[in-house]
mmCIF file of C-alpha atoms and ligand atoms in Angstrom:
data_model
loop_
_atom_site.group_PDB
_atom_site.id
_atom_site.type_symbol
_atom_site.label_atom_id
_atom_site.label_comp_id
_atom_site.label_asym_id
_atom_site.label_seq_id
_atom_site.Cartn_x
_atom_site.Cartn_y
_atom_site.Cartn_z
ATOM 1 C CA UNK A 259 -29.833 -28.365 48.131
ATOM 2 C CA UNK A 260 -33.588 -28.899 48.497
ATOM 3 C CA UNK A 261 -33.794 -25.149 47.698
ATOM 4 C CA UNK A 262 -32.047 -25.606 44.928
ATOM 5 C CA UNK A 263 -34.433 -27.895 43.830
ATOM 6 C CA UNK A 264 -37.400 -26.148 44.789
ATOM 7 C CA UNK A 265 -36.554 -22.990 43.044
ATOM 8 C CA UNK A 266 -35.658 -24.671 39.745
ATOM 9 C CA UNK A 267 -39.443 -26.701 39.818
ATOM 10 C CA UNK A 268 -40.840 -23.141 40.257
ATOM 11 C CA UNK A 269 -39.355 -22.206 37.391
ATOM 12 C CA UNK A 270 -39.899 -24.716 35.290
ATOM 13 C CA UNK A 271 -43.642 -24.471 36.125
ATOM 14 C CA UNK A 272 -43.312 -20.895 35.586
ATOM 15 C CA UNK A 273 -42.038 -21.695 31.926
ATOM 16 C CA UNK A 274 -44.699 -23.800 31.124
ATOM 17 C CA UNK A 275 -47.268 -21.398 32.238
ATOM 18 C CA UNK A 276 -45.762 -18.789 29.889
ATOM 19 C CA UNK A 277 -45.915 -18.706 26.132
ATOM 20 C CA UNK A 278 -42.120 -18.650 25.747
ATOM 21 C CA UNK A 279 -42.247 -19.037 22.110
ATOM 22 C CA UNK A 280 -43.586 -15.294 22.114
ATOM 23 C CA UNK A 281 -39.507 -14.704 22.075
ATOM 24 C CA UNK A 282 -39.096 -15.317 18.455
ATOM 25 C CA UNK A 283 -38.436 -12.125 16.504
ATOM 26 C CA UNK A 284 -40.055 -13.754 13.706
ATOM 27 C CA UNK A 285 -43.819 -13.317 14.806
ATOM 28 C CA UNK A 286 -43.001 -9.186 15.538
ATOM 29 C CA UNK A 287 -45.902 -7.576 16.521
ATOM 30 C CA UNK A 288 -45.261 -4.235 16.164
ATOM 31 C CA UNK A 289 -44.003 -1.872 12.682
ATOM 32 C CA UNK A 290 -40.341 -1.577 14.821
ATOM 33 C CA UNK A 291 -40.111 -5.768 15.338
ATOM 34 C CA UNK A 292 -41.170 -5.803 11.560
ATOM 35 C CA UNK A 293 -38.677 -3.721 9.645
ATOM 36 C CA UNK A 294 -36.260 -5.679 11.895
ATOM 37 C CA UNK A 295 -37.434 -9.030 10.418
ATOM 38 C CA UNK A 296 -37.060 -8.332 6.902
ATOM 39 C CA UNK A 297 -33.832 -7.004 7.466
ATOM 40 C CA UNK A 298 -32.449 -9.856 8.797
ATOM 41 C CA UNK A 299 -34.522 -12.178 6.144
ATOM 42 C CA UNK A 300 -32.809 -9.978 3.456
ATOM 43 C CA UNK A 301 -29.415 -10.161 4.884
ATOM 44 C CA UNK A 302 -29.609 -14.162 5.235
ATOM 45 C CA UNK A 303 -30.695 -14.247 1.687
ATOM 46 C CA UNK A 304 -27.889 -12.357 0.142
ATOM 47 C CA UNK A 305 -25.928 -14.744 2.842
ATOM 48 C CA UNK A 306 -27.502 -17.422 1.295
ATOM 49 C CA UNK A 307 -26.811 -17.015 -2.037
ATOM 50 C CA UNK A 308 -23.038 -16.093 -1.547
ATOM 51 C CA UNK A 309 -22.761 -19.273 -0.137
ATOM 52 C CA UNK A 310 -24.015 -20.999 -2.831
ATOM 53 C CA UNK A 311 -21.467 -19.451 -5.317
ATOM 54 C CA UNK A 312 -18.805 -20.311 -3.448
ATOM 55 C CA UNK A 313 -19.601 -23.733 -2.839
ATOM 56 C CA UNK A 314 -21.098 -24.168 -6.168
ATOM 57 C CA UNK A 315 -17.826 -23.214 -7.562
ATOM 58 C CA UNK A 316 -15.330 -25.366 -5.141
ATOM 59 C CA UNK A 317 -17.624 -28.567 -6.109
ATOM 60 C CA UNK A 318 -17.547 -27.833 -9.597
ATOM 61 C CA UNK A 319 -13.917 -27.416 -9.628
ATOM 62 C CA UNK A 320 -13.355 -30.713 -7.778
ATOM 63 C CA UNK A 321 -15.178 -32.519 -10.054
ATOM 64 C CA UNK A 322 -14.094 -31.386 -13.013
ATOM 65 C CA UNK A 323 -10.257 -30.798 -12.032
ATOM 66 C CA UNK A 324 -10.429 -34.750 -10.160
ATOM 67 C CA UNK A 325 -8.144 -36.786 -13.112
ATOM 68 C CA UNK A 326 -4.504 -35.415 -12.926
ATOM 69 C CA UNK A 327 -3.804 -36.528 -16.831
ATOM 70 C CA UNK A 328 -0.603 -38.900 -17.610
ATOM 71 C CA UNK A 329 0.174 -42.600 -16.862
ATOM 72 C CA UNK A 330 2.352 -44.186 -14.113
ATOM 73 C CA UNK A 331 5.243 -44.340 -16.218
ATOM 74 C CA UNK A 332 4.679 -40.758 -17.434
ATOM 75 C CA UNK A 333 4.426 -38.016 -14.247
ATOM 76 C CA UNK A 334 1.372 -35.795 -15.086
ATOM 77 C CA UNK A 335 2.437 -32.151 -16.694
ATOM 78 C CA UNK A 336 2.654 -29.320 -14.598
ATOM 79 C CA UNK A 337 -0.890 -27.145 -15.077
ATOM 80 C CA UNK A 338 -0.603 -23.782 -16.256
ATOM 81 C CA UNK A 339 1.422 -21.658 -13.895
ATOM 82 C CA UNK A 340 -0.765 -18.147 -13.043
ATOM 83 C CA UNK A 341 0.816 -14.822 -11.723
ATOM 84 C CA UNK A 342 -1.825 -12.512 -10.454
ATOM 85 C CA UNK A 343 -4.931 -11.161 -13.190
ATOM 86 C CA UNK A 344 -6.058 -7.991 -12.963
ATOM 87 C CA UNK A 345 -9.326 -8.305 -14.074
ATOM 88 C CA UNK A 346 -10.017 -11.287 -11.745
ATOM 89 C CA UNK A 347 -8.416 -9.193 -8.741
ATOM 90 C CA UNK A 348 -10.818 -6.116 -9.557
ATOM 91 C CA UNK A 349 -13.613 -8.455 -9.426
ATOM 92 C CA UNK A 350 -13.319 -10.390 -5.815
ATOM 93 C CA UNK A 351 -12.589 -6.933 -4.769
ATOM 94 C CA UNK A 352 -15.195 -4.743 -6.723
ATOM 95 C CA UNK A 353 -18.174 -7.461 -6.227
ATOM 96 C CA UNK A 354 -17.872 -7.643 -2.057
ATOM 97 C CA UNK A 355 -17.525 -3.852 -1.401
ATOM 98 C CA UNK A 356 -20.771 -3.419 -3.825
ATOM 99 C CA UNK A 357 -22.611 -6.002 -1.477
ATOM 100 C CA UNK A 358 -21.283 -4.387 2.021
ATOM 101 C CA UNK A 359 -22.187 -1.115 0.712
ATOM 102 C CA UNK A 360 -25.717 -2.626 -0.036
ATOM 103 C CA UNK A 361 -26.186 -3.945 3.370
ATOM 104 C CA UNK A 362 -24.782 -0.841 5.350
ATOM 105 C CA UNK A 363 -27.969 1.220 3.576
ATOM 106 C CA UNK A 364 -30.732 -1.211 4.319
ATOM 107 C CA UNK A 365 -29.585 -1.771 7.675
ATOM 108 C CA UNK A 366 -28.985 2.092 8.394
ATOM 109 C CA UNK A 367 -32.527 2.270 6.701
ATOM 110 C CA UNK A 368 -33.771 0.077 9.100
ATOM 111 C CA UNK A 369 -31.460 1.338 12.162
ATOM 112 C CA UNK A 370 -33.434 4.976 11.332
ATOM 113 C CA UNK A 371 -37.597 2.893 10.873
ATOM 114 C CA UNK A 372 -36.958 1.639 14.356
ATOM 115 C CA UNK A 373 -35.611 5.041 16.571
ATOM 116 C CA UNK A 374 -37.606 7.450 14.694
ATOM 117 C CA UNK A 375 -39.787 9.247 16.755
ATOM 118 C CA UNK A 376 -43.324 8.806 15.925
ATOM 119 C CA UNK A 377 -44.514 11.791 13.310
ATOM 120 C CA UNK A 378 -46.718 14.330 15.114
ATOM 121 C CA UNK A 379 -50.516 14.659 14.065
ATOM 122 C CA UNK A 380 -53.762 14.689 15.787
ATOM 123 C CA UNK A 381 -53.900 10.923 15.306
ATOM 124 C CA UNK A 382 -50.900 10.379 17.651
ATOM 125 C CA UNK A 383 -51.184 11.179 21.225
ATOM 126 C CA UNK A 384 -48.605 12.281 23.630
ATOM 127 C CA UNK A 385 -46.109 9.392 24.273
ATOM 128 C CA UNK A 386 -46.077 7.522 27.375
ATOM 129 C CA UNK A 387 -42.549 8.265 29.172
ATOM 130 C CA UNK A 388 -40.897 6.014 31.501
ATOM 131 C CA UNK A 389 -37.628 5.750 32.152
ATOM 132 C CA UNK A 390 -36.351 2.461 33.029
ATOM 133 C CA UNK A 391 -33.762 1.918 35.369
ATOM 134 C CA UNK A 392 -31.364 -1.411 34.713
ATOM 135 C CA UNK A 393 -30.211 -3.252 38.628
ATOM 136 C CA UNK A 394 -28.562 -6.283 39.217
ATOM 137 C CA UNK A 395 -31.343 -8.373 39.177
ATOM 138 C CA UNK A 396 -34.386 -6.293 38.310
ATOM 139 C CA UNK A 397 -36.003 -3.780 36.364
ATOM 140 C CA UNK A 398 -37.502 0.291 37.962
ATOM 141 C CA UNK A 399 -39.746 1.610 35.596
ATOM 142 C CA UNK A 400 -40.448 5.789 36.816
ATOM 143 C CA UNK A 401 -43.295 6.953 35.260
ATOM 144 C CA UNK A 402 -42.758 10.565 33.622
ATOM 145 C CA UNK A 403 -45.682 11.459 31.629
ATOM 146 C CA UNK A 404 -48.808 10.669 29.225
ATOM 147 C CA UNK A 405 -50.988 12.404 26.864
ATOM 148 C CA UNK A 406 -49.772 15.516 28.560
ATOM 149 C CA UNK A 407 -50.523 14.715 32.117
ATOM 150 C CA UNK A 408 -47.720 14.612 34.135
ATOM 151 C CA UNK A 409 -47.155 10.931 36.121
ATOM 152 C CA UNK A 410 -45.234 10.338 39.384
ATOM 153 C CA UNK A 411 -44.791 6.703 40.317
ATOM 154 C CA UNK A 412 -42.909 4.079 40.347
ATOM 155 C CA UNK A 413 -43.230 0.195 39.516
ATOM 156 C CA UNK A 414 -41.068 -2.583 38.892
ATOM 157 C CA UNK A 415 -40.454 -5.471 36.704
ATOM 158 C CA UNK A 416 -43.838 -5.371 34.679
ATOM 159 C CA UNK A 417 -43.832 -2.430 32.268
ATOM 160 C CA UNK A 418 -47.767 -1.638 31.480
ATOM 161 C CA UNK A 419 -48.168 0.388 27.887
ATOM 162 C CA UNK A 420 -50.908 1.175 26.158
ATOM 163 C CA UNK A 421 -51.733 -0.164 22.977
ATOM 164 C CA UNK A 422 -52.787 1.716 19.344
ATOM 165 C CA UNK A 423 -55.224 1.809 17.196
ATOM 166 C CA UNK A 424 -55.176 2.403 13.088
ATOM 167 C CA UNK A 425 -57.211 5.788 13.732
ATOM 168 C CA UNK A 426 -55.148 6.244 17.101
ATOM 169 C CA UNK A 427 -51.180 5.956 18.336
ATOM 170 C CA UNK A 428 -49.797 5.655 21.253
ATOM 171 C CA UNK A 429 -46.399 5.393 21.491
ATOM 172 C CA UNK A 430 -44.436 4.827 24.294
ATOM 173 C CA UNK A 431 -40.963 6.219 24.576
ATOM 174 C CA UNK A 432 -38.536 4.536 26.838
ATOM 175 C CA UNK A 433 -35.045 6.553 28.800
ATOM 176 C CA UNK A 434 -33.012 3.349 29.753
ATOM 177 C CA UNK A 435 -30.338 4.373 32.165
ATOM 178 C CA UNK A 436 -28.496 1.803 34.519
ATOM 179 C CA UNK A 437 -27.975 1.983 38.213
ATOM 180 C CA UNK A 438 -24.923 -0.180 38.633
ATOM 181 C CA UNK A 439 -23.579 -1.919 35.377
ATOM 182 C CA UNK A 440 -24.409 -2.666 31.645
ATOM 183 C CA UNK A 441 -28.318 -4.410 31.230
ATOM 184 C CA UNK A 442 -29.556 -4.760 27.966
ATOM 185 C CA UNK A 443 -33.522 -4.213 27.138
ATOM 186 C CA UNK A 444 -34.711 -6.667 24.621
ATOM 187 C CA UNK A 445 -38.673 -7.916 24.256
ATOM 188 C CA UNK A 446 -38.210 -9.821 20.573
ATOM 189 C CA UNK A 447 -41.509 -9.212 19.250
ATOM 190 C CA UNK A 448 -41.607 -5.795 19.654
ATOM 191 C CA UNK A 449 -38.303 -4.233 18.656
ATOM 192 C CA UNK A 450 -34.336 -4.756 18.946
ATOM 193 C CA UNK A 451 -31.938 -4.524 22.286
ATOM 194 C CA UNK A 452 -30.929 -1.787 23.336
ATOM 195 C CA UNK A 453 -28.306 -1.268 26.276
ATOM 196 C CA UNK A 454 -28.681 0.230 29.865
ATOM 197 C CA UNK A 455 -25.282 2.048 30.165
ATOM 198 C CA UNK A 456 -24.211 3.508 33.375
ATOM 199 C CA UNK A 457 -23.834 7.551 33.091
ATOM 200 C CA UNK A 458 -25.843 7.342 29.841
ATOM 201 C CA UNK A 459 -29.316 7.816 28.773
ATOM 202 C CA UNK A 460 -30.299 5.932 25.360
ATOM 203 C CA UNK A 461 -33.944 5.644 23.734
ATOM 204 C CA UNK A 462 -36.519 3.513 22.670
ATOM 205 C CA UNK A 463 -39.635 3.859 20.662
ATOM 206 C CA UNK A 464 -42.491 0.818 21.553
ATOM 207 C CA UNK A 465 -45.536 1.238 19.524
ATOM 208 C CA UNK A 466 -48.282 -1.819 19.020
ATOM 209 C CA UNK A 467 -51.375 -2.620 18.046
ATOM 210 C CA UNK A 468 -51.908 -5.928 19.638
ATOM 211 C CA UNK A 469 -52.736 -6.756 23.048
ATOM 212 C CA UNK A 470 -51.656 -8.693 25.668
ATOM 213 C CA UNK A 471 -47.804 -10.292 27.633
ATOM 214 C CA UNK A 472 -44.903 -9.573 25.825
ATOM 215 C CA UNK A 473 -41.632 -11.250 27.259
ATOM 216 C CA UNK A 474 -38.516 -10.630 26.807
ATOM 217 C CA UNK A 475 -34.649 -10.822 28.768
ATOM 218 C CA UNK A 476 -32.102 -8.528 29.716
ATOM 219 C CA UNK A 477 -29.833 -9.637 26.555
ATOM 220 C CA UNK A 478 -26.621 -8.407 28.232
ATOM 221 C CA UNK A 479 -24.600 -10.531 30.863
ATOM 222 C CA UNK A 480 -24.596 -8.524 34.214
ATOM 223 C CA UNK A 481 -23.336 -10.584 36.794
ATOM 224 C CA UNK A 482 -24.760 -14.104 38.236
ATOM 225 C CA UNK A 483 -28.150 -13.580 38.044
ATOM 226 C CA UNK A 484 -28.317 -12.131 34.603
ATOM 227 C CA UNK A 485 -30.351 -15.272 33.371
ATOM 228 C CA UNK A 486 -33.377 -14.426 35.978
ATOM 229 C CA UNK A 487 -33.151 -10.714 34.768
ATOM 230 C CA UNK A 488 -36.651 -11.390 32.627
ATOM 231 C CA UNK A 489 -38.844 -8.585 30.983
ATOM 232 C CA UNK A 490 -42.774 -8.421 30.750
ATOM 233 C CA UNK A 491 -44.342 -5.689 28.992
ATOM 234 C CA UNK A 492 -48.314 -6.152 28.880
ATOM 235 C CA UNK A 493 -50.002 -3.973 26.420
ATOM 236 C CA UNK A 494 -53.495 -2.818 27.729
ATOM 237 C CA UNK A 495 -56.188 -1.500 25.427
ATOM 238 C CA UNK A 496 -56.242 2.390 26.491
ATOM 239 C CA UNK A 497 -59.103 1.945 28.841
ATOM 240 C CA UNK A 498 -57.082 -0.901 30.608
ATOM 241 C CA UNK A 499 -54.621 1.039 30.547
ATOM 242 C CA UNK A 500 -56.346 4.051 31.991
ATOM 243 C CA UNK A 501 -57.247 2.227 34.791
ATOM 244 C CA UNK A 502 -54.366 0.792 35.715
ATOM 245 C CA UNK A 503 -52.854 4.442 35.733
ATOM 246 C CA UNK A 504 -55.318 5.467 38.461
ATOM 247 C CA UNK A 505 -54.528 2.757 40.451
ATOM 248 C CA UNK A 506 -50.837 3.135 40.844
ATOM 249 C CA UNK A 507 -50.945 6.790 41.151
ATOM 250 C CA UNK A 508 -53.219 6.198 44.658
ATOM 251 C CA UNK A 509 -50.603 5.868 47.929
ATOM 252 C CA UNK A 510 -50.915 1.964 49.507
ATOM 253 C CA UNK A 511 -54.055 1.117 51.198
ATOM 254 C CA UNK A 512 -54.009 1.267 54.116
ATOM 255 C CA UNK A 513 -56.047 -1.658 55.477
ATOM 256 C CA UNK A 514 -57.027 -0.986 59.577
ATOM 257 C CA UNK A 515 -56.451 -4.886 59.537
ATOM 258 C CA UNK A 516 -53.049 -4.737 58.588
ATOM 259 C CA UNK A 517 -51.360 -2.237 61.536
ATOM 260 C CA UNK A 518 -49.686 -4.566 63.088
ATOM 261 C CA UNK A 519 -48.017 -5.826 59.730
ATOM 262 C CA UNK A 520 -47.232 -2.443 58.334
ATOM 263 C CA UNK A 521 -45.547 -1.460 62.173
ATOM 264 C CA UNK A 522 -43.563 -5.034 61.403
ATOM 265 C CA UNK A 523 -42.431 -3.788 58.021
ATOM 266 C CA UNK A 524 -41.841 -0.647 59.384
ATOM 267 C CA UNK A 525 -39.836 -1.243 62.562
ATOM 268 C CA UNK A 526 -37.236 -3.573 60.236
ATOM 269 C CA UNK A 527 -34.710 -2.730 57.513
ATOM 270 C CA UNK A 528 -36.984 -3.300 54.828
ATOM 271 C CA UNK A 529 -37.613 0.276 54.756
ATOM 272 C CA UNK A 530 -33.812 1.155 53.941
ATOM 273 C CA UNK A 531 -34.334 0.012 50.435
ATOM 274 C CA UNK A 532 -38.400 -0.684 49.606
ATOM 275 C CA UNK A 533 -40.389 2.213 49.389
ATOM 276 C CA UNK A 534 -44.295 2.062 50.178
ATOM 277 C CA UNK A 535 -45.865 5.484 49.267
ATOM 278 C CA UNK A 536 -48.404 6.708 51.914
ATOM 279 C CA UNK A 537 -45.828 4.800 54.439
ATOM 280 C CA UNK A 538 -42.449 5.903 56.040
ATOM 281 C CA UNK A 539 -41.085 3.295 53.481
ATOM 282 C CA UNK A 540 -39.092 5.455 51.448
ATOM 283 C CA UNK A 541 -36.093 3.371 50.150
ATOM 284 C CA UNK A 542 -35.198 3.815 46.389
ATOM 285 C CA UNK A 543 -32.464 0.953 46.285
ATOM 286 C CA UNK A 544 -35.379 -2.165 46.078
ATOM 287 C CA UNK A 545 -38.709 -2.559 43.939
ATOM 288 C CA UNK A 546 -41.413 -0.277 44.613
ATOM 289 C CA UNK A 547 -44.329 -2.264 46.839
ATOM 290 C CA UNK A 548 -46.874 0.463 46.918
ATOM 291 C CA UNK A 549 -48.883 -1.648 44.851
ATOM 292 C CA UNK A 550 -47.098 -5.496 44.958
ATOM 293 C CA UNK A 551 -50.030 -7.127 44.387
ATOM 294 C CA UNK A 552 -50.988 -5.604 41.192
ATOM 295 C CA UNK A 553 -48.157 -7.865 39.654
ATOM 296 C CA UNK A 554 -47.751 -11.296 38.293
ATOM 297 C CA UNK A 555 -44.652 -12.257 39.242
ATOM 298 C CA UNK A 556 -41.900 -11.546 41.534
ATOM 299 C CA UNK A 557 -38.229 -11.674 41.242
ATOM 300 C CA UNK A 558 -37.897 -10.328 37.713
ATOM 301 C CA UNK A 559 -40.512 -12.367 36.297
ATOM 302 C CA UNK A 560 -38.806 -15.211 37.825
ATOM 303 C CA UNK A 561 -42.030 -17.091 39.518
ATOM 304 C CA UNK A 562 -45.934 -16.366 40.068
ATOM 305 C CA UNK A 563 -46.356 -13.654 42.840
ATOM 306 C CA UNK A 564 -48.401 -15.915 45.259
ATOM 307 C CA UNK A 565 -48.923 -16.382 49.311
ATOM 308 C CA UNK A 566 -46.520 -19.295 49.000
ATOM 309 C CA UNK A 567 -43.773 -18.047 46.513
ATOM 310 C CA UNK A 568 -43.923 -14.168 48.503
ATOM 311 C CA UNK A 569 -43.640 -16.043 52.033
ATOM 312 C CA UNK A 570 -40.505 -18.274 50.973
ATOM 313 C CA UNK A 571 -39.138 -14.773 49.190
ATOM 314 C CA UNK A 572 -39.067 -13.126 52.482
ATOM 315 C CA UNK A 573 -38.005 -16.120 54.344
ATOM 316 C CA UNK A 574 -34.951 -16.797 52.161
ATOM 317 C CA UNK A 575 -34.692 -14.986 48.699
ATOM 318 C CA UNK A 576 -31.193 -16.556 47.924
ATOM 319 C CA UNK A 577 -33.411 -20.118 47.977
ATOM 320 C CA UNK A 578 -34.804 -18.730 44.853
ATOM 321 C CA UNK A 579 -32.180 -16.108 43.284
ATOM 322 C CA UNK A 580 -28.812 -16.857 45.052
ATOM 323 C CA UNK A 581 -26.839 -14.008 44.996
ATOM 324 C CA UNK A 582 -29.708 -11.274 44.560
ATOM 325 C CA UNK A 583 -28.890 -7.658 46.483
ATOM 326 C CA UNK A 584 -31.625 -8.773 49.241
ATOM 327 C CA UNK A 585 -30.545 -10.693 52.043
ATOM 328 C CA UNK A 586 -32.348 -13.137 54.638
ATOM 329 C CA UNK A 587 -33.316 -11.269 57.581
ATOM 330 C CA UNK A 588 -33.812 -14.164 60.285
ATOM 331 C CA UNK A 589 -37.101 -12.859 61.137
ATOM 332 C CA UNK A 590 -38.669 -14.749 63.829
ATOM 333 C CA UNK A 591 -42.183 -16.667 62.445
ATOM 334 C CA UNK A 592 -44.941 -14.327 63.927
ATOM 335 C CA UNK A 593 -43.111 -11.056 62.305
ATOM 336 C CA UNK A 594 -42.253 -12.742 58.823
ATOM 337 C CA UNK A 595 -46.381 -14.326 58.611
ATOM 338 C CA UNK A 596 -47.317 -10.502 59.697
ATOM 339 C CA UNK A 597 -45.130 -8.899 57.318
ATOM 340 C CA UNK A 598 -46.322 -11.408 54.261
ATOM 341 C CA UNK A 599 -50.220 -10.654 55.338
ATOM 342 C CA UNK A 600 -48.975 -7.086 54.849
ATOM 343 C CA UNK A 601 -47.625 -6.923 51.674
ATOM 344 C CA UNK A 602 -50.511 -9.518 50.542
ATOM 345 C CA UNK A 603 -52.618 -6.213 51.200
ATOM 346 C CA UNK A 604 -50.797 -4.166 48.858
ATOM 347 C CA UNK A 605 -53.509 -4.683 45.840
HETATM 348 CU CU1 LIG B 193 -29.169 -7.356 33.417
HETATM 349 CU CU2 LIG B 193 -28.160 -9.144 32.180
#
């Protein structure tokens, strides 16, 4: 029970750390989260004012229809008795289909702004391509390619893009596929969900100007730990973002200090799912840890990646996410605090 407890103080200190009203689509920050804004503005407008006929016209009619007419000795007459109108028939058919037929162009409008692919001209760069793999709990993001230059790593749970400029773009262009069953990839501000379908491989276009941590949440309910299935995209300016680049592509360090907690890691079933490039690590089940400590957070964005929160990970992950794929190993203390000193090395 205390774990219980622990895990849901780390997370609400985790939530007041973060700027969680960056999940409102209305503050988009990019043309995509835009389009999608006015869109629905537009649609709750002509929402709006439909409503207001309607119950402009009930009210009305209550009011003016309230005195039946006649006395209490004399019953009140019958009112006029209506079979069907034609013209009024035509109308409350004519008038809806006009509207529908409205909103099915702007939103296929729209639906065609936000997957175009970006135009090509000098002013817009190769796209970043990363194809993002949906798990139960967690996000892979592969690497594929860049302004022409070919990429070949992998990272998890904090997508890094780069950002544009007026006289430059940089799009990014996301493959989501799913490993196991339907995820759904939503950041608010910077365009709409789009599912992670198993056997499938559907697209999406990111393109912004502004820097900084977008968040977002898988937006599709995959199983018990769908609600600690966050997103974090940061958007680096392109010499940020150049940097990071060369820093994942390099295999882990490997720190002379830390042999006897990469031969721990090693020598126990870690390596059946984590991979560690440079290492025998070569599991493709679990996050990537070739470079751990280059992220925020751990468990899908679920709390700060720090000593204390990485050491009670190993020790127990289910204290944190019950339920999540990775299970309590029993290590005794010496190999879990060499194994934690390990992975603390992983910068
Ligand atoms: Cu993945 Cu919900």
């Amino acid at each position: 029970m205390s774990g219980v407890f622990a895990s849901g103080n780390a997370l609400l200190a985790a939530a007041a750390e973060e700027p969680w009203h960056e999940l409102s689509i209305f503050e988009p920050a990019s043309p995509g989260g835009a389009a999608i804004v006015r869109l629905a503005l537009l649609v709750l407008a002509v929402a709006a004012l439909i409503f207001l006929v309607v119950e402009g016209i009930l009210f009305y009619t209550i009011a003016r229809f309230r005195h039946r007419g006649g006395s209490s000795d004399t019953p009140p007459p019958e009112p006029p008795q209506v079979y069907g109108s034609n013209p009024i028939e035509i109308a409350w058919t004519v008038a809806p289909a006009l509207i529908v037929f409205f909103l099915v162009l702007v939103s296929a409008r729209t639906l065609w702004e936000v997957n175009a692919a970006p135009a090509t001209s000098r002013n817009v760069i190769e796209p970043l391509t990363v194809t993002v793999v949906g798990r139960q709990w967690w996000w892979e993001y592969r690497y594929q390619s860049y302004d022409g230059r070919k990429l070949a790593f992998i990272t998890a749970n904090e997508l890094h893009i780069p950002a544009s400029s007026p006289e430059r773009s940089r799009p990014t262009r996301l493959l989501l596929e799913s490993a196991d069953v339907v995820h759904s990839f939503w950041i608010p501000r910077l365009e709409g969900k789009v599912d992670l379908i198993p056997g499938r491989t559907n697209q999406l276009w990111l393109k912004t100007d502004v820097t900084g941590l977008f968040l977002g949440q898988c937006a599709e309910f995959c199983g018990t730990q769908h609600a600690h299935m966050l997103l974090r995209v940061v958007v680096d300016s392109p010499e940020d973002f150049d940097k990071w680049l060369a820093g994942q592509a390099l295999p882990a360090v490997d720190d002379p200090q830390q042999a006897a907690g990469r031969e721990a890691f090693l020598s126990e079933s870690c390596v059946n799912c984590h991979r560690i490039r440079g290492t025998t690590a070569r599991g493709n089940y679990a996050p990537d840890l070739t470079h751990l400590m280059s992220r925020q957070t751990l468990a899908s964005g679920i709390i700060p990646l720090d000593e204390t929160n990485l050491r009670r990970w190993i020790h127990n992950p289910h204290d944190i996410k019950p339920g999540c794929l990775m299970p309590a190993f029993g290590l005794s203390a010496e190999k879990e605090e060499l194994i934690v000193q390990y992975l603390l090395s992983l910068k």
